[in-house]
GROMACS .gro file of C-alpha atoms in nm:
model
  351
    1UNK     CA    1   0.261 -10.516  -4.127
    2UNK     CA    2   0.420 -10.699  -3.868
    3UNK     CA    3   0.084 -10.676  -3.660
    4UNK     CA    4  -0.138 -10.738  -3.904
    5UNK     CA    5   0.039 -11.093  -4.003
    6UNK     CA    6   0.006 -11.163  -3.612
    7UNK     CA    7  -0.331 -11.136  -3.591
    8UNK     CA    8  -0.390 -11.317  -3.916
    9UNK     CA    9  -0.232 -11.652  -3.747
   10UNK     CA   10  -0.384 -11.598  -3.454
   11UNK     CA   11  -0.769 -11.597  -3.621
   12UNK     CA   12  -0.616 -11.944  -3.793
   13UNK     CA   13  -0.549 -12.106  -3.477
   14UNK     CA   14  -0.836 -11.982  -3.302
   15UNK     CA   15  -1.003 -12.102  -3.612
   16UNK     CA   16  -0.885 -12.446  -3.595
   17UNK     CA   17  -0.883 -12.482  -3.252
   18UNK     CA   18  -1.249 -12.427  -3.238
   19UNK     CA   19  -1.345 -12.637  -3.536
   20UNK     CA   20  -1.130 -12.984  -3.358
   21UNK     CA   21  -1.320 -12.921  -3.043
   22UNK     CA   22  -1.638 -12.965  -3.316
   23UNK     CA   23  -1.493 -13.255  -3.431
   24UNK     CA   24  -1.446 -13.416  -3.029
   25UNK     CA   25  -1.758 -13.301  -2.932
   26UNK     CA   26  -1.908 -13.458  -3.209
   27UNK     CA   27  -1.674 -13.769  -3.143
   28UNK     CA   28  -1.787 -13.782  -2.775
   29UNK     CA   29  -2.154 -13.789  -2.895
   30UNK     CA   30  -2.141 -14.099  -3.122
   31UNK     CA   31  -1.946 -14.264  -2.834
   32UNK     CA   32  -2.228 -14.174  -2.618
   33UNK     CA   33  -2.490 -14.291  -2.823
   34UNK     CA   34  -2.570 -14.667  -2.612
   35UNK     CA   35  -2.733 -14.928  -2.910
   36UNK     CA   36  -3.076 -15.003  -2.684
   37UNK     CA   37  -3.210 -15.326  -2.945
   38UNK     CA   38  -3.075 -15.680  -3.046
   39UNK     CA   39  -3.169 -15.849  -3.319
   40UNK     CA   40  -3.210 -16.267  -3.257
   41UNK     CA   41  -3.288 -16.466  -3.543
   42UNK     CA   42  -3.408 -16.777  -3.426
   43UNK     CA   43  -3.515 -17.143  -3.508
   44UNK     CA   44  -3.710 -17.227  -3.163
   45UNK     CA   45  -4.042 -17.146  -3.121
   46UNK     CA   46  -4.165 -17.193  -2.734
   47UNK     CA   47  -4.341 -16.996  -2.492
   48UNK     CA   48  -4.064 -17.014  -2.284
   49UNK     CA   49  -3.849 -16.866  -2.525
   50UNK     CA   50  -4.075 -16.494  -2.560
   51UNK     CA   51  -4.118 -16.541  -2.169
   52UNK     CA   52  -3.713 -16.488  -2.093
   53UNK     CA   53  -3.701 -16.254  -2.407
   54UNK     CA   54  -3.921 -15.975  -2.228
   55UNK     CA   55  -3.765 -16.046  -1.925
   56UNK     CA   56  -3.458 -15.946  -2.073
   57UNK     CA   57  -3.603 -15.600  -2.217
   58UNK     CA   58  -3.743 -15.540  -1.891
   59UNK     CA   59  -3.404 -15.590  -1.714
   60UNK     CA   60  -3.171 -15.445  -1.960
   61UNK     CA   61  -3.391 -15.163  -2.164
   62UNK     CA   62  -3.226 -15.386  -2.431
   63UNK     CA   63  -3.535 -15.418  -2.693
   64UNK     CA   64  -3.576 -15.781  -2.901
   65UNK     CA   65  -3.659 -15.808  -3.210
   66UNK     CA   66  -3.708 -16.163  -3.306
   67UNK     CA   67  -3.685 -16.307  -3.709
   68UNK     CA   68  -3.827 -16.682  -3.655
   69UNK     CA   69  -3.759 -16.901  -3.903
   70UNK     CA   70  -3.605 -17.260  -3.981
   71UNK     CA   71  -3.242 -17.277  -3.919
   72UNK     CA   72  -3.151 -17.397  -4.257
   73UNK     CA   73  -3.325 -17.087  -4.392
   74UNK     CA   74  -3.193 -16.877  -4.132
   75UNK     CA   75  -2.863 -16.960  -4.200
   76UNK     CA   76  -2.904 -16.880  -4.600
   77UNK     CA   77  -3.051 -16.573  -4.500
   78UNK     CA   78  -2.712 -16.446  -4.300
   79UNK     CA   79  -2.559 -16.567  -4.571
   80UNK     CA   80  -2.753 -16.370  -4.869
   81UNK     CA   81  -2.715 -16.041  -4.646
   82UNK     CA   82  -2.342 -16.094  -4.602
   83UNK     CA   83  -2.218 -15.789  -4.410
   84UNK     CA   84  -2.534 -15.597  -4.441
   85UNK     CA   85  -2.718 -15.803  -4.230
   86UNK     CA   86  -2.862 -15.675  -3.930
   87UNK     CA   87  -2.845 -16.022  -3.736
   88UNK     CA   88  -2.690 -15.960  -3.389
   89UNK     CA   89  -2.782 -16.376  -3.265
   90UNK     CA   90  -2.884 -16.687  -3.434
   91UNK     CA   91  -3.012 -16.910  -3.182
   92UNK     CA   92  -3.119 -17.298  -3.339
   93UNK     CA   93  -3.143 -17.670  -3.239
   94UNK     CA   94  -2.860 -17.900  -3.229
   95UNK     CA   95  -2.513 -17.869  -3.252
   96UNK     CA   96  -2.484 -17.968  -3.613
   97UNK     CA   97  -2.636 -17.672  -3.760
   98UNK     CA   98  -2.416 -17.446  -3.527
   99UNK     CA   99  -2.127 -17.604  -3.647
  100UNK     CA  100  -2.222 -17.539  -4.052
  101UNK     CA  101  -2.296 -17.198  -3.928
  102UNK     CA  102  -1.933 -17.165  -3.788
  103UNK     CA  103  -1.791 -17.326  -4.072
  104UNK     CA  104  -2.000 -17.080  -4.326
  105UNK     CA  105  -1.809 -16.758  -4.117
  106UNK     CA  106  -2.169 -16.671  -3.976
  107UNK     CA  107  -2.061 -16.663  -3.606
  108UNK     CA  108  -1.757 -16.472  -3.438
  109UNK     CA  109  -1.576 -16.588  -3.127
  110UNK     CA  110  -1.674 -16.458  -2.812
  111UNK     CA  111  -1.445 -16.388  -2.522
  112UNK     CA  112  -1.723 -16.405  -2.185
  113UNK     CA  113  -1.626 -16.533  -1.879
  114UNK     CA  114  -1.961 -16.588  -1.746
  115UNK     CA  115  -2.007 -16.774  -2.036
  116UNK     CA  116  -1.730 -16.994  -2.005
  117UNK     CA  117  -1.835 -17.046  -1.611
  118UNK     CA  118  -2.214 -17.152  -1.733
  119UNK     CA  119  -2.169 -17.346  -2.032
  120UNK     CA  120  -1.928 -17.634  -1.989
  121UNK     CA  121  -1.632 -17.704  -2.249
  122UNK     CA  122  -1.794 -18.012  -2.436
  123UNK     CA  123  -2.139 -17.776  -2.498
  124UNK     CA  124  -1.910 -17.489  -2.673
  125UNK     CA  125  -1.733 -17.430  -2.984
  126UNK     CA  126  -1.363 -17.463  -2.909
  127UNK     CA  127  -1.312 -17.102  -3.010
  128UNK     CA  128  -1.619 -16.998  -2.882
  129UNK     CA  129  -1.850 -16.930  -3.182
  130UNK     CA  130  -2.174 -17.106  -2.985
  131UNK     CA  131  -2.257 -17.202  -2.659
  132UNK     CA  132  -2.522 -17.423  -2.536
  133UNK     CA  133  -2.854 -17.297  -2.379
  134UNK     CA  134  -3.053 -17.632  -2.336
  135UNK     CA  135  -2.949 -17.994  -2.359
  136UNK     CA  136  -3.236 -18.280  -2.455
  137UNK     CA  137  -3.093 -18.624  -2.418
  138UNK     CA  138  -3.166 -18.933  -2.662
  139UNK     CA  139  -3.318 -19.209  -2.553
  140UNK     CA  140  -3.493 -19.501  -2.564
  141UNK     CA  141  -3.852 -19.514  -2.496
  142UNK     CA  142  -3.991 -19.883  -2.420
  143UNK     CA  143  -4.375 -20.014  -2.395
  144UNK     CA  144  -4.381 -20.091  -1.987
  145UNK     CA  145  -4.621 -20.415  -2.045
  146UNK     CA  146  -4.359 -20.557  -2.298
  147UNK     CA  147  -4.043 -20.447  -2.224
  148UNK     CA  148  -3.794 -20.490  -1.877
  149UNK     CA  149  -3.542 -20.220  -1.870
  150UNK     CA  150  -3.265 -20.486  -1.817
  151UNK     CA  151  -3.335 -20.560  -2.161
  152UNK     CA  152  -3.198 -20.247  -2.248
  153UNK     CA  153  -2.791 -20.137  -2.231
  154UNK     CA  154  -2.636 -19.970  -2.566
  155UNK     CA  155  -2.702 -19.787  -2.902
  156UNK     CA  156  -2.497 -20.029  -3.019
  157UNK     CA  157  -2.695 -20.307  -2.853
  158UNK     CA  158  -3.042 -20.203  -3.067
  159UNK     CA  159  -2.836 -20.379  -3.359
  160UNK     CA  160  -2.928 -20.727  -3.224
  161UNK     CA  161  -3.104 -20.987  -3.294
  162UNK     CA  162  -3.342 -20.886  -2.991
  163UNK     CA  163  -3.517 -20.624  -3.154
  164UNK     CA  164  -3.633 -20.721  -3.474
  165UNK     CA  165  -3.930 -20.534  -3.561
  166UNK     CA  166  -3.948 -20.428  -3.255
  167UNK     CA  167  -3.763 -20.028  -3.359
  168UNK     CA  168  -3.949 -19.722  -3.380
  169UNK     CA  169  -3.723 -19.406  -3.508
  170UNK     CA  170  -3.807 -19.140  -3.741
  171UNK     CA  171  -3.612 -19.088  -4.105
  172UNK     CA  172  -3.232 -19.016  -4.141
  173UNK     CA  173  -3.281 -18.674  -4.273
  174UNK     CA  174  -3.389 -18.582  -3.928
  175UNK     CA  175  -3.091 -18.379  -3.766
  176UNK     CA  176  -3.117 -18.566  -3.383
  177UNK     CA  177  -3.082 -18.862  -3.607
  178UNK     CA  178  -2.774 -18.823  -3.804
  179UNK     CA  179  -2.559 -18.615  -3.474
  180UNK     CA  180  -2.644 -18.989  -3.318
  181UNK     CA  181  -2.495 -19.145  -3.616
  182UNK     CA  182  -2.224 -18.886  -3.610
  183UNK     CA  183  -2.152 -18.958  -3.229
  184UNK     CA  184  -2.181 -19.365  -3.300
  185UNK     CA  185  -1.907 -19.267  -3.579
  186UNK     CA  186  -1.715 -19.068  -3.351
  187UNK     CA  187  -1.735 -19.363  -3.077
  188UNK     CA  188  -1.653 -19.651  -3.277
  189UNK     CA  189  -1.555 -19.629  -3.668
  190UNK     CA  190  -1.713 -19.599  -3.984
  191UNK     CA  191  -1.777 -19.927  -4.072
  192UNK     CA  192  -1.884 -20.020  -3.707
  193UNK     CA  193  -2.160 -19.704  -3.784
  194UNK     CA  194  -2.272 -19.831  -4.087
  195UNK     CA  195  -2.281 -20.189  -3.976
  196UNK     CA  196  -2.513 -20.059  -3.670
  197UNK     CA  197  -2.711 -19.829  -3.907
  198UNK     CA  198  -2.778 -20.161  -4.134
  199UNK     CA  199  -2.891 -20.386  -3.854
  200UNK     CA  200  -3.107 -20.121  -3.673
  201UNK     CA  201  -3.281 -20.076  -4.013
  202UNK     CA  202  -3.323 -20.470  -4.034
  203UNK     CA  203  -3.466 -20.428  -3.657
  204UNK     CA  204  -3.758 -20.143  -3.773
  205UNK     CA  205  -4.110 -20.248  -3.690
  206UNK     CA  206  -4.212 -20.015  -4.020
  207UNK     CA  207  -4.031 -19.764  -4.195
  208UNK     CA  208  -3.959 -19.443  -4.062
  209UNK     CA  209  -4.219 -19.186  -4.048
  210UNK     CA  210  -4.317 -18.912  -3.819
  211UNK     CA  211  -4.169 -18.726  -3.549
  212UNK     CA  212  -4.048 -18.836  -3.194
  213UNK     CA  213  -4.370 -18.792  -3.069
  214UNK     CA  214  -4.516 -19.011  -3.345
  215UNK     CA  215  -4.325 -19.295  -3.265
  216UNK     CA  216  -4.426 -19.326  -2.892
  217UNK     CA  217  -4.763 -19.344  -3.006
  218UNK     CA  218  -4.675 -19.597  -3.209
  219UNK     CA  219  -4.509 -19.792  -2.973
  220UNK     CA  220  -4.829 -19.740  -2.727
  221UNK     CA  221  -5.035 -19.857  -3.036
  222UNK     CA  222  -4.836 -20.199  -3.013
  223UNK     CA  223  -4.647 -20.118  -3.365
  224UNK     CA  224  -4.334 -20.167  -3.216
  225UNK     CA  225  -4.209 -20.239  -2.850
  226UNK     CA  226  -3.924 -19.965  -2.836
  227UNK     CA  227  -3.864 -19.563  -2.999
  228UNK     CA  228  -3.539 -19.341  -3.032
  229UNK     CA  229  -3.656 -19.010  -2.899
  230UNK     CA  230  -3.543 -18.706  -2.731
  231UNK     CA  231  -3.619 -18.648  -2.393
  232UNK     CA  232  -3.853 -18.306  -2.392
  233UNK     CA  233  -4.067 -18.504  -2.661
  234UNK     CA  234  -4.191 -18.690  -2.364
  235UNK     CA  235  -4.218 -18.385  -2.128
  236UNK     CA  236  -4.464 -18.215  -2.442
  237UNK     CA  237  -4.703 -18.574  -2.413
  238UNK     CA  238  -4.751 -18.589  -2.083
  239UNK     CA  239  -4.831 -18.229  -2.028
  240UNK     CA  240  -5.023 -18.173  -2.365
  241UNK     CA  241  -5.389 -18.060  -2.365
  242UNK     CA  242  -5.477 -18.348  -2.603
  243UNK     CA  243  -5.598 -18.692  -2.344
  244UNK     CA  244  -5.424 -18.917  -2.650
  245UNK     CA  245  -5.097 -18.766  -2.609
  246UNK     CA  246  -5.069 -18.797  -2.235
  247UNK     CA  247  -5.167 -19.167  -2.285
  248UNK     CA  248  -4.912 -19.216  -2.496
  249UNK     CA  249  -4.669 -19.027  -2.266
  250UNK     CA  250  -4.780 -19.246  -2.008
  251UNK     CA  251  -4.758 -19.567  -2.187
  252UNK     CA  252  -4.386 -19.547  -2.189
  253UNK     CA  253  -4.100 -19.568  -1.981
  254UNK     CA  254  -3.713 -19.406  -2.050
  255UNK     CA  255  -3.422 -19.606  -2.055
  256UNK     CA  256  -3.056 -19.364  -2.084
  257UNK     CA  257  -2.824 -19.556  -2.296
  258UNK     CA  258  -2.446 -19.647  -2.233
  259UNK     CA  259  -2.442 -19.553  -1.885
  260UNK     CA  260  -2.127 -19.838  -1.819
  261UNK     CA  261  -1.926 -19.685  -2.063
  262UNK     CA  262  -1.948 -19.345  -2.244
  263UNK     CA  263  -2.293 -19.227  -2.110
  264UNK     CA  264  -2.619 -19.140  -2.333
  265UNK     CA  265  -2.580 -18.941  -2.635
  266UNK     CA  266  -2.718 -18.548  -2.592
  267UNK     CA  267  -2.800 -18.278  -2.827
  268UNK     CA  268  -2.859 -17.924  -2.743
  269UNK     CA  269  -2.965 -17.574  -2.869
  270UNK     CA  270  -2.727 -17.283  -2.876
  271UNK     CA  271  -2.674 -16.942  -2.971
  272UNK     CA  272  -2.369 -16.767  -3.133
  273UNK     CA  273  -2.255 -16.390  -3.193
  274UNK     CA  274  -2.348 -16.315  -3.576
  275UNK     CA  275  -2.010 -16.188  -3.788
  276UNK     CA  276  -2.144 -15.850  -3.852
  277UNK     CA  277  -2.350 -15.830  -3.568
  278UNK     CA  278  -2.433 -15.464  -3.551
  279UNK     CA  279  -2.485 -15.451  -3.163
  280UNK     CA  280  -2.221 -15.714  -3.027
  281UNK     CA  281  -2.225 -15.555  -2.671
  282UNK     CA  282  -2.546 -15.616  -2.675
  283UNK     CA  283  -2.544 -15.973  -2.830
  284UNK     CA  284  -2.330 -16.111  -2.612
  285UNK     CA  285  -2.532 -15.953  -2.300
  286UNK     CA  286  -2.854 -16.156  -2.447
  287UNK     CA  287  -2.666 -16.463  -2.426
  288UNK     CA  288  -2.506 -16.428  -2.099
  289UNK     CA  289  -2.907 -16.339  -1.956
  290UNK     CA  290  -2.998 -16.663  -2.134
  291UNK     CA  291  -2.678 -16.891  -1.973
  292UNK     CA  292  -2.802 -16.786  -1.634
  293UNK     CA  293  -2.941 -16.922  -1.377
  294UNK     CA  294  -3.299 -16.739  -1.363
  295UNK     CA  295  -3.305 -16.785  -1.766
  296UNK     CA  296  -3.191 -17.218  -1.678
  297UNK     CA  297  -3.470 -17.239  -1.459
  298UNK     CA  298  -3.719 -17.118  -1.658
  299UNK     CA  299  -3.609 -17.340  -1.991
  300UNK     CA  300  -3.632 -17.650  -1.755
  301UNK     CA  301  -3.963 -17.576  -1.592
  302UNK     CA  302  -4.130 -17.472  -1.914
  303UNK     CA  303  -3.938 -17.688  -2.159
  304UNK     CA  304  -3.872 -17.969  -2.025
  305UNK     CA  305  -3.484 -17.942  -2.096
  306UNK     CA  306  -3.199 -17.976  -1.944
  307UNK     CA  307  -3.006 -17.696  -1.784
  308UNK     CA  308  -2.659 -17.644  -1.947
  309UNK     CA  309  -2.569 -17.411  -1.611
  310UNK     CA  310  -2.406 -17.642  -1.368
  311UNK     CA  311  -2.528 -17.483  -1.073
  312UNK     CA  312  -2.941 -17.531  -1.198
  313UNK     CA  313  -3.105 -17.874  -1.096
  314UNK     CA  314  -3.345 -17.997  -1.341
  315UNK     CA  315  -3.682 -17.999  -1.323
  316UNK     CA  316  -3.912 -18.206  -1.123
  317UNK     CA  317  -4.051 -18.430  -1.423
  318UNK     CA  318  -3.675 -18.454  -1.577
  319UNK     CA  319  -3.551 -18.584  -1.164
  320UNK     CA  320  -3.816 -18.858  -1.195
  321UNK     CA  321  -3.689 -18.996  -1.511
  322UNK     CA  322  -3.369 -19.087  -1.279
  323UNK     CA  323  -3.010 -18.951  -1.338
  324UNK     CA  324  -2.764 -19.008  -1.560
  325UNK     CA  325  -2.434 -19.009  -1.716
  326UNK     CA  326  -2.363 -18.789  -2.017
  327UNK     CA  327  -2.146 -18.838  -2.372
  328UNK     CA  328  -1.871 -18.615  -2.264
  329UNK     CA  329  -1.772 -18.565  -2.622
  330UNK     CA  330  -1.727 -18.228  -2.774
  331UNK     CA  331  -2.062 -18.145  -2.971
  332UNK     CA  332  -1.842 -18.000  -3.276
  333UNK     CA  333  -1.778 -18.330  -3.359
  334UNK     CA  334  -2.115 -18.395  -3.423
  335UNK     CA  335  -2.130 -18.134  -3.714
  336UNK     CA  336  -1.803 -18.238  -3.843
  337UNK     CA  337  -1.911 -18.590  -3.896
  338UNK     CA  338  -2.245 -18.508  -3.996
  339UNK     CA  339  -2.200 -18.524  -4.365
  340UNK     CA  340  -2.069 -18.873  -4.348
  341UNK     CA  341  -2.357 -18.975  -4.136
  342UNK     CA  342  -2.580 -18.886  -4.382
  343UNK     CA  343  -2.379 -19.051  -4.633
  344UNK     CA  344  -2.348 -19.403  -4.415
  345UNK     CA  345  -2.770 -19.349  -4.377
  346UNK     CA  346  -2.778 -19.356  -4.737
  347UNK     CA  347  -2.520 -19.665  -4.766
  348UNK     CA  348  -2.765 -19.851  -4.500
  349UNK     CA  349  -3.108 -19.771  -4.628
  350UNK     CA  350  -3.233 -19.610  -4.358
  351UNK     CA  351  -3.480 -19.392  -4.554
   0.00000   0.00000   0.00000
């Protein structure tokens, strides 16, 4: 009897002995298992862009699978599919609509230290959420036959009396326009940004209409003598296939704002790590690639952008414009203040 209860616990513990080394095994299999895909949901559109994203597969194994959309619907779109969703990056233009994607729990904080080496403190979240991958700066494009550059100094200066009907700008419910407003607000007060917004409107040649590249025309067209654009919209014109375009590209001349004090105001586009990114590892490799040197040179040859990496030069056509001094301010203000921008627009009549 003795015996017989022996063997009895001994088939148990062989028994359960064999079935945990089941479970390890199969424990040791899922660790295995390496996620090989990333999924980037993205508001830019370039050439450039799908160039570096198969560069990336081809380095990594990594596959992308891009959703392309606008940001705004992006953004909903994390938002409807909550958990669920399969989003791994949102990458979109200017820092505003990174910031309402922080502050809508879209992004996660990332802990990289290549990151932090490539993209410098003031082009980050402060925890993290979004990095810069491209800067554009805005500026002031001027007719060369009617305007001298030392006409030119401030933001604050296009307020004057100088320029009456002489602005070019596109509406206020453009984003680049309201993160300026939010930096002016940020560099000054509110009522100094409202004041400015009031006398720039008193200043427009016509009311606003059109994109950047819409108001260089213009200003080539003799509508107005001087446009608030963003620097790559002057890169497109002069290297578009259209002869009008490169005209108009040509017909103008940049002038960086504030360089005696603060320095001209910049935008970017970023990427962040989605909350419920199902392949983080693999998210946060993408972005790294994309922060890199190789991936900085190829979004200021083919972009006309600004490098965020401090060790990339930009490109030749972006050295001849001259160099400047950047707004040093952290771009998270910009989407802080952004609703009270839109608010002192309104309050102005800028339309």
């Amino acid at each position: 009897m003795k015996n017989s209860y022996l063997i009895l616990l001994f088939i148990v513990l062989f028994s359960a002995c064999k079935s945990d080394k089941k479970t390890d095994d199969k424990t040791e299999d899922t660790v295995a298992v390496k996620s090989t895909e990333v999924n980037v949901y993205t508001h830019r559109h370039y050439p450039a862009d799908q160039e570096l994203f198969a560069q990336f597969e081809k380095q990594t194994g990594i596959k992308v699978n891009v959703v392309n959309a606008k940001a705004d619907e992006l953004i909903q779109k994390m938002e409807q599919e909550g958990e669920a969703s399969p989003a791994d990056v949102l990458i979109t233009v200017d820092a505003g609509r990174l910031v309402r994607a922080t502050d809508k729990g879209l992004l996660q904080s990332v802990n990289s230290e290549l990151l932090n080496k490539a993209v410098p403190s003031h082009l980050r979240a402060e925890h993290n959420e979004w990095f810069a991958l491209t800067k554009r700066a805005r500026v002031i494009a001027y007719a060369k036959d009617r305007v001298k550059p030392e006409q030119l100094s401030t933001y604050e200066d296009l307020a004057s009396k100088t320029w009456a009907n002489k602005i070019l700008v596109r509406s206020s419910n453009n984003i680049y326009n309201q993160s300026l407003m939010a930096s002016i607000i940020a560099n000054n007060n509110d009522e100094a940004a409202k004041t400015w917004a009031e006398n720039v409107v008193n200043n427009m040649a016509r009311s606003p209409q059109g994109n950047d590249r819409d108001q260089v025309k213009a200003v080539v067209a003799g509508e107005g003598d001087i446009a608030i654009v963003n620097t790559y919209y002057i890169g497109k014109l002069l290297n578009s296939k259209n002869p009008e375009e490169v005209k108009a590209g040509n017909g103008v001349a940049l002038f960086f704002p504030n360089q005696n004090d603060r320095g001209t105001h910049i935008n970017i586009s970023g990427a962040g790590v989605a909350k419920y990114a199902p392949n983080k590892a693999n998210a946060v490799q993408f972005i790294e690639f994309l922060a890199s040197k190789e991936a900085q040179q190829v979004f200021a040859k083919a972009n006309y952008e600004y490098p965020v990496n401090p060790e990339v030069e930009p490109s030749e056509l972006l050295k001849s414009w001259g160099t400047f001094k950047e707004d040093k301010l952290n771009l998270s203000v910009l989407g802080k203040n952004n609703k009270k921008a839109v608010i002192l627009f309104d309050q102005a009549g800028w339309k």
